[in-house]
GROMACS .gro file of C-alpha atoms in nm:
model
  238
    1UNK     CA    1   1.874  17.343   5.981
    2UNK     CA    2   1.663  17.271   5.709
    3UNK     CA    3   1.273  17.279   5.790
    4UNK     CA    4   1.006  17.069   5.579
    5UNK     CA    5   0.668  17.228   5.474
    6UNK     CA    6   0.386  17.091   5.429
    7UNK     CA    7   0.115  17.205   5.189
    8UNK     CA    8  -0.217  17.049   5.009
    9UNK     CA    9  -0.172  16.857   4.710
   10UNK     CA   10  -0.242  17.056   4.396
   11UNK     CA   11  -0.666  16.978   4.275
   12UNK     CA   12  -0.669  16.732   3.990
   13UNK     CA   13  -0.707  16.804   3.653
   14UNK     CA   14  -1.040  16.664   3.435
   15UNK     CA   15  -0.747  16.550   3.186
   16UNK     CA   16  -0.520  16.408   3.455
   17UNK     CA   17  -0.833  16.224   3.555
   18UNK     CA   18  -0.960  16.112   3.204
   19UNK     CA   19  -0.565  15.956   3.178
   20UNK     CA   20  -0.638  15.724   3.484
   21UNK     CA   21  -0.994  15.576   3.394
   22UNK     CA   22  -0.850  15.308   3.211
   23UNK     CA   23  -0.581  15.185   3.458
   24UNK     CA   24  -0.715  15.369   3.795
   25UNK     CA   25  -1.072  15.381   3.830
   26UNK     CA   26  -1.040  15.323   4.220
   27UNK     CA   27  -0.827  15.600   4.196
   28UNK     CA   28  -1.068  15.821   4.011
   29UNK     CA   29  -1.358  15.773   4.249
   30UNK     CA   30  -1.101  15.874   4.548
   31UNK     CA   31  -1.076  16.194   4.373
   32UNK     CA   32  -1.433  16.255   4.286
   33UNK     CA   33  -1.497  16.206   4.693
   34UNK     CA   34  -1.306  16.527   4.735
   35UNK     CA   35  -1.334  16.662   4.403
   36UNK     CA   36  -1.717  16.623   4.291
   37UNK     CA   37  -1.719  16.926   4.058
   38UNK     CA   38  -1.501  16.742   3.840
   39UNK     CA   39  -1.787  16.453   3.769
   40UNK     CA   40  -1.964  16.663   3.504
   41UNK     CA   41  -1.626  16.833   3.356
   42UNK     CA   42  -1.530  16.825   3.038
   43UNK     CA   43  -1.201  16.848   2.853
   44UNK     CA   44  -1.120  17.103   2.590
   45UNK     CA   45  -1.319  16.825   2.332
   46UNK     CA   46  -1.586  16.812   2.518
   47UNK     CA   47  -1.491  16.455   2.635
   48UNK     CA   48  -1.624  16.364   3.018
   49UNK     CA   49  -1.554  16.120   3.246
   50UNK     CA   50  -1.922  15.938   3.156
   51UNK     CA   51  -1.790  15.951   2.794
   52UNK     CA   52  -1.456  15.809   2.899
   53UNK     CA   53  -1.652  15.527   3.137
   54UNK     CA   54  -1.834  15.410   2.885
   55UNK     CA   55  -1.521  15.407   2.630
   56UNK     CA   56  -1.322  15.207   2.813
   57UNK     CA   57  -1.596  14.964   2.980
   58UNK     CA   58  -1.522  15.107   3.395
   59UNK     CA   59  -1.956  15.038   3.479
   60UNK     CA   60  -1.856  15.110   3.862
   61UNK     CA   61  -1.710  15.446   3.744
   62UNK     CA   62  -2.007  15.487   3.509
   63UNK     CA   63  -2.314  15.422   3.768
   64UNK     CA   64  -2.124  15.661   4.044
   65UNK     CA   65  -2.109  15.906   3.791
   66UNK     CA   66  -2.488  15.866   3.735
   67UNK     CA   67  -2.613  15.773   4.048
   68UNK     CA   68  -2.397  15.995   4.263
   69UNK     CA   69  -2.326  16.266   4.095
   70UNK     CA   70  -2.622  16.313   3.872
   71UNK     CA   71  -2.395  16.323   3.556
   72UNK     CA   72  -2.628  16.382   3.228
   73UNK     CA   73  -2.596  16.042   3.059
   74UNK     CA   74  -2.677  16.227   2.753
   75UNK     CA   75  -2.422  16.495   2.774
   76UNK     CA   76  -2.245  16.601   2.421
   77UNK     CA   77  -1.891  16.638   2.361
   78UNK     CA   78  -1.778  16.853   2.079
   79UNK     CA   79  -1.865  16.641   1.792
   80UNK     CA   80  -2.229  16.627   1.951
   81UNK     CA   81  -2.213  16.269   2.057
   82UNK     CA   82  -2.337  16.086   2.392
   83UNK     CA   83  -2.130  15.847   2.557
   84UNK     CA   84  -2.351  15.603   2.367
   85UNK     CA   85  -2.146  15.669   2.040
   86UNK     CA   86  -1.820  15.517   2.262
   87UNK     CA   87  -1.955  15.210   2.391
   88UNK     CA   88  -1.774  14.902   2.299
   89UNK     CA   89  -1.989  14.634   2.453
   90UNK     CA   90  -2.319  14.587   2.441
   91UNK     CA   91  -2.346  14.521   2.772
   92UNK     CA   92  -2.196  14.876   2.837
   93UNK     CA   93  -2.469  14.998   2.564
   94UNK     CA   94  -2.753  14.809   2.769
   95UNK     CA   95  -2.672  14.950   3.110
   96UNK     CA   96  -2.692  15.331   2.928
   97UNK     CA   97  -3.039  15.246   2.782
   98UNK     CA   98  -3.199  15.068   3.011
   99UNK     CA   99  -3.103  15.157   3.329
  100UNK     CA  100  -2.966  15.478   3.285
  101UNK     CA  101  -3.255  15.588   3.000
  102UNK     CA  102  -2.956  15.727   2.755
  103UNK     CA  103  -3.129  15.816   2.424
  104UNK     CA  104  -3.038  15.593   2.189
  105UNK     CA  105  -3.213  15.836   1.854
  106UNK     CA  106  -2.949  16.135   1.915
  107UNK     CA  107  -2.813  16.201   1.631
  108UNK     CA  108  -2.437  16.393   1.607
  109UNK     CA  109  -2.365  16.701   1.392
  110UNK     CA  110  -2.303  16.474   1.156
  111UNK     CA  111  -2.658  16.367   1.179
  112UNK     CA  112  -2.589  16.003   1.241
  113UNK     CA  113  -2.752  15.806   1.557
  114UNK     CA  114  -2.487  15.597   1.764
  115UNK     CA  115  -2.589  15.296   1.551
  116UNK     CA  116  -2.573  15.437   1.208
  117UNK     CA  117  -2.201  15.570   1.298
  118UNK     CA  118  -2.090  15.203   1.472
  119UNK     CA  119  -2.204  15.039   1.154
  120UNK     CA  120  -2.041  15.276   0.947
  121UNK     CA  121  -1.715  15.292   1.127
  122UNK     CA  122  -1.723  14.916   1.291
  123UNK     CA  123  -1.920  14.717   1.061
  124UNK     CA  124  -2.330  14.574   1.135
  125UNK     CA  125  -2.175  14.266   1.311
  126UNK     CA  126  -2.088  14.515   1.591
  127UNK     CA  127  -2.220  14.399   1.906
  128UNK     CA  128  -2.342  14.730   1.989
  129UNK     CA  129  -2.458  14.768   1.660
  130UNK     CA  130  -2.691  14.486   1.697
  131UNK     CA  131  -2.787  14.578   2.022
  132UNK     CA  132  -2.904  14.920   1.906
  133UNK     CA  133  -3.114  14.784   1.578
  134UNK     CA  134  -3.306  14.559   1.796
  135UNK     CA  135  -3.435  14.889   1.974
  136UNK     CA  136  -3.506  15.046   1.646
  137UNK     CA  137  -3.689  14.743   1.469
  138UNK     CA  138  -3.872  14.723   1.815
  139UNK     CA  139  -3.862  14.395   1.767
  140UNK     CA  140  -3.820  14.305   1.451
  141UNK     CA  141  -3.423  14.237   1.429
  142UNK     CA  142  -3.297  13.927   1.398
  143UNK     CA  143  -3.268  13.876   1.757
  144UNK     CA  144  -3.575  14.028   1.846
  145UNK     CA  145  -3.628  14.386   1.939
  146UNK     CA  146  -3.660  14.595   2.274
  147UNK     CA  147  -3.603  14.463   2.598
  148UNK     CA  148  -3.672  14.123   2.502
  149UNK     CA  149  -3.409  14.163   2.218
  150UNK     CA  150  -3.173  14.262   2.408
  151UNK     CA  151  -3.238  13.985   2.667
  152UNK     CA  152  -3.162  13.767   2.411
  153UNK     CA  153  -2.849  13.888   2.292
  154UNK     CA  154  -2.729  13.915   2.626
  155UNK     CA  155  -2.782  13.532   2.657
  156UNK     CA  156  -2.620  13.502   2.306
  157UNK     CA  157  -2.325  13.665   2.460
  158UNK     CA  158  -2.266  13.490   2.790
  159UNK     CA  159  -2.258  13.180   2.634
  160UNK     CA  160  -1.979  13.302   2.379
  161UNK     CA  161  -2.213  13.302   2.105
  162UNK     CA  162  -2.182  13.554   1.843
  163UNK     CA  163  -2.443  13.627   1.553
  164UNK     CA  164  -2.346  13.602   1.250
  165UNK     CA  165  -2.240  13.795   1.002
  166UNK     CA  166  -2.488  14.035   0.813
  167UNK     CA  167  -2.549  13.959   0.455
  168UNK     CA  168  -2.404  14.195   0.192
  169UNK     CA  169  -2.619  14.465   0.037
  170UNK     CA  170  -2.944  14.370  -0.228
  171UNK     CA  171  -2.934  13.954  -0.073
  172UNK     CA  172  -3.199  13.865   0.122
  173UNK     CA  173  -3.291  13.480   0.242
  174UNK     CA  174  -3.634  13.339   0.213
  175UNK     CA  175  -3.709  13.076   0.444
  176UNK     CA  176  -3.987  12.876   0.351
  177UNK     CA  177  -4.101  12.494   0.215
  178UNK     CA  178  -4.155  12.321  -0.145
  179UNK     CA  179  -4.239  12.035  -0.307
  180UNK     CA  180  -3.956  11.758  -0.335
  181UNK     CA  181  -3.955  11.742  -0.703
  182UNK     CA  182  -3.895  12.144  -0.693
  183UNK     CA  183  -3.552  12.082  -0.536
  184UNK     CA  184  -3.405  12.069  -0.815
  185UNK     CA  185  -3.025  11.946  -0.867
  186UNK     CA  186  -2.828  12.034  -0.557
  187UNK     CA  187  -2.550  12.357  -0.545
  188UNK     CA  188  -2.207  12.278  -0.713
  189UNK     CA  189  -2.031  12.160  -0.455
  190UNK     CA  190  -1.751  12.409  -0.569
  191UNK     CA  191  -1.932  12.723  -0.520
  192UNK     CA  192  -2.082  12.566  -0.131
  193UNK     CA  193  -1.749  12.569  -0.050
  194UNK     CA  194  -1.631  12.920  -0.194
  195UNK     CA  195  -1.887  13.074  -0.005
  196UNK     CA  196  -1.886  12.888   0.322
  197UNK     CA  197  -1.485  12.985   0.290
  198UNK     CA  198  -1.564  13.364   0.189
  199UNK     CA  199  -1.803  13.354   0.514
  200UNK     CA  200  -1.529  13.249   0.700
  201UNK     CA  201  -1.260  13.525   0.693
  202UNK     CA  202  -1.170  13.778   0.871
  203UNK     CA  203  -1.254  14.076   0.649
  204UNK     CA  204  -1.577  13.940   0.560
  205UNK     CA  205  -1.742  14.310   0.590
  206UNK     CA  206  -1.457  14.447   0.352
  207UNK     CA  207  -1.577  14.576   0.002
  208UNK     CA  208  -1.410  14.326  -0.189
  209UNK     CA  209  -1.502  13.991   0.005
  210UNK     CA  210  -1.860  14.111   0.000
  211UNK     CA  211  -1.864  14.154  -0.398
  212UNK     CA  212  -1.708  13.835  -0.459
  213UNK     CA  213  -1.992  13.687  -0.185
  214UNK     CA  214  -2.263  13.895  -0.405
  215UNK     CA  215  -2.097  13.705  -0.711
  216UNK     CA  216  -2.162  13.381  -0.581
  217UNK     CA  217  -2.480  13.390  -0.413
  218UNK     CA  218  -2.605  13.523  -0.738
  219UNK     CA  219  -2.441  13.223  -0.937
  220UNK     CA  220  -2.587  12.967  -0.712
  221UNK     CA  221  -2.938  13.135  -0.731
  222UNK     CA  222  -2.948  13.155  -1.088
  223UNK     CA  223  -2.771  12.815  -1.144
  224UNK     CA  224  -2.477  12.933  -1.346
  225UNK     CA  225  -2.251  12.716  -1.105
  226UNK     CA  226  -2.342  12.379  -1.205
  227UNK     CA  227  -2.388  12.487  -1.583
  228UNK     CA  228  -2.039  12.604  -1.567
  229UNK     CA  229  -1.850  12.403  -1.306
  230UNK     CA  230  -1.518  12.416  -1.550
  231UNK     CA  231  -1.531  12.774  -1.527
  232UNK     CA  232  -1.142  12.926  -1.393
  233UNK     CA  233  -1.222  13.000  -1.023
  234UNK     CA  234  -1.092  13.331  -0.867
  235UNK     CA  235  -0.767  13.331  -0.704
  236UNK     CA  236  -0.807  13.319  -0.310
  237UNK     CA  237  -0.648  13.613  -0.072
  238UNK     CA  238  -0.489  13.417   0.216
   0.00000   0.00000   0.00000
C-alpha cells in the first residue's frame, strides 16, 4: 500500500518573491511572516523587495517593509540606485521622502540624482520628476518647492490635473504688464495655431517637435510671422 509523506514546503526564493510583487503582494507579506530574512535580500542585481515596491506602486508592501522590518529605504542595488530611481508616481516618490526620509540627492555610479536620470530617461513632465525639482528649488519650481510643493502637486493630481509641459531649451516666458500702444499688432494667427498644435502632441519632448517649437516661438518673438505670413509652412507629422 502506498503511504503519503509529508514534508515542509521548500523556503522561498528573494527572486520567486520579487516575481509575485506585482500580482501577489498579499502573498508576499504571508511569506515575509515566516520568512523575515528575506525583507532586506537582494537578487543577484542588487534589486530588493523595497526597490521592487516602489517599482511597481505595492505602498502596503513598501511601509511593512519599512516599518516592520526596518528595510534601509536607501539601500543600493548594483547600479547604485535607491528605490527612489524606480518610482513611477509621485505619490510613491512622496511617501519615500517624506515619510520614510529616502534621500532624494543620491546620486548613482553614474553620478546622476533620481531626478536628473527620470528627466533624462522619462522626460521633465515626469510626475516624479516634478515632484523631485520642487525639493531641489526648495521652493522655487513652478509648483512651489518642499513640502508645500509637493502639497500642491498632490492636489494637482487628485483632481486629474497635469502640469504642463516644460518649455524647450534657451525659451523662457516673462510675465509682466505694458502700455496698450506697446501691444503692438497681434501674432499671425497661423503661427498661434502651429504652436498651440505642436504643444499638443504626443511627442512634444522629442528632439524634433521641440526644434520646430524653438522655430516658432522665435518667429513670433521677433515678428518674422506676420512679415512673412505667405511663407511655405512645414509639413505636419500626423
Amino acid at each position: 500500500m502506498a503511504t503519503g509523506t509529508t514534508g515542509t514546503l521548500p523556503a522561498p526564493t528573494i527572486d520567486l518573491l520579487l516575481n509575485l510583487i506585482d500580482t501577489r503582494p498579499n502573498s508576499i507579506l504571508a511569506s515575509l511572516s515566516q520568512h523575515p530574512q528575506l525583507a532586506s535580500a537582494s537578487d543577484a542585481h542588487g534589486y530588493s523587495l523595497v526597490h521592487a515596491a516602489v517599482s511597481y506602486n505595492q505602498l502596503p508592501v513598501l511601509r511593512e517593509l519599512v516599518q516592520k522590518y526596518n528595510v534601509d529605504v536607501d539601500k543600493l542595488d548594483e547600479d547604485g540606485e535607491t528605490p527612489l530611481f524606480a518610482a513611477e508616481l509621485a505619490s510613491v516618490a512622496r511617501t519615500l521622502v517624506e515619510e520614510f526620509g529616502a534621500d532624494w540627492r543620491v546620486r548613482n555610479i553614474e553620478g546622476k540624482t533620481a531626478e536628473e536620470k527620470i528627466a533624462e530617461e522619462e522626460g521633465e513632465a515626469h510626475e516624479v520628476y516634478l515632484y523631485l525639482r520642487s525639493l531641489r528649488d526648495g521652493g522655487q519650481s513652478a509648483n512651489g518647492g518642499g513640502a508645500e510643493g509637493a502639497a500642491n502637486l498632490a492636489q494637482l493630481e487628485t483632481a486629474g490635473v497635469h502640469p504642463p509641459p516644460p518649455l524647450p531649451d534657451g525659451v523662457k516666458i516673462n510675465v509682466g504688464t505694458m502700455e496698450e500702444d506697446a501691444v503692438g499688432d497681434a501674432p499671425d494667427p497661423e503661427l498661434r495655431r502651429r504652436i498651440e498644435e505642436l504643444a499638443a502632441r504626443e511627442d512634444f519632448q522629442t528632439e524634433e517637435v521641440q526644434q520646430q517649437l524653438r522655430e516658432l516661438v522665435t518667429e513670433v518673438v521677433s515678428g518674422i510671422g506676420s512679415e512673412q505670413s505667405e511663407r511655405s509652412v512645414r509639413r505636419r507629422v500626423d
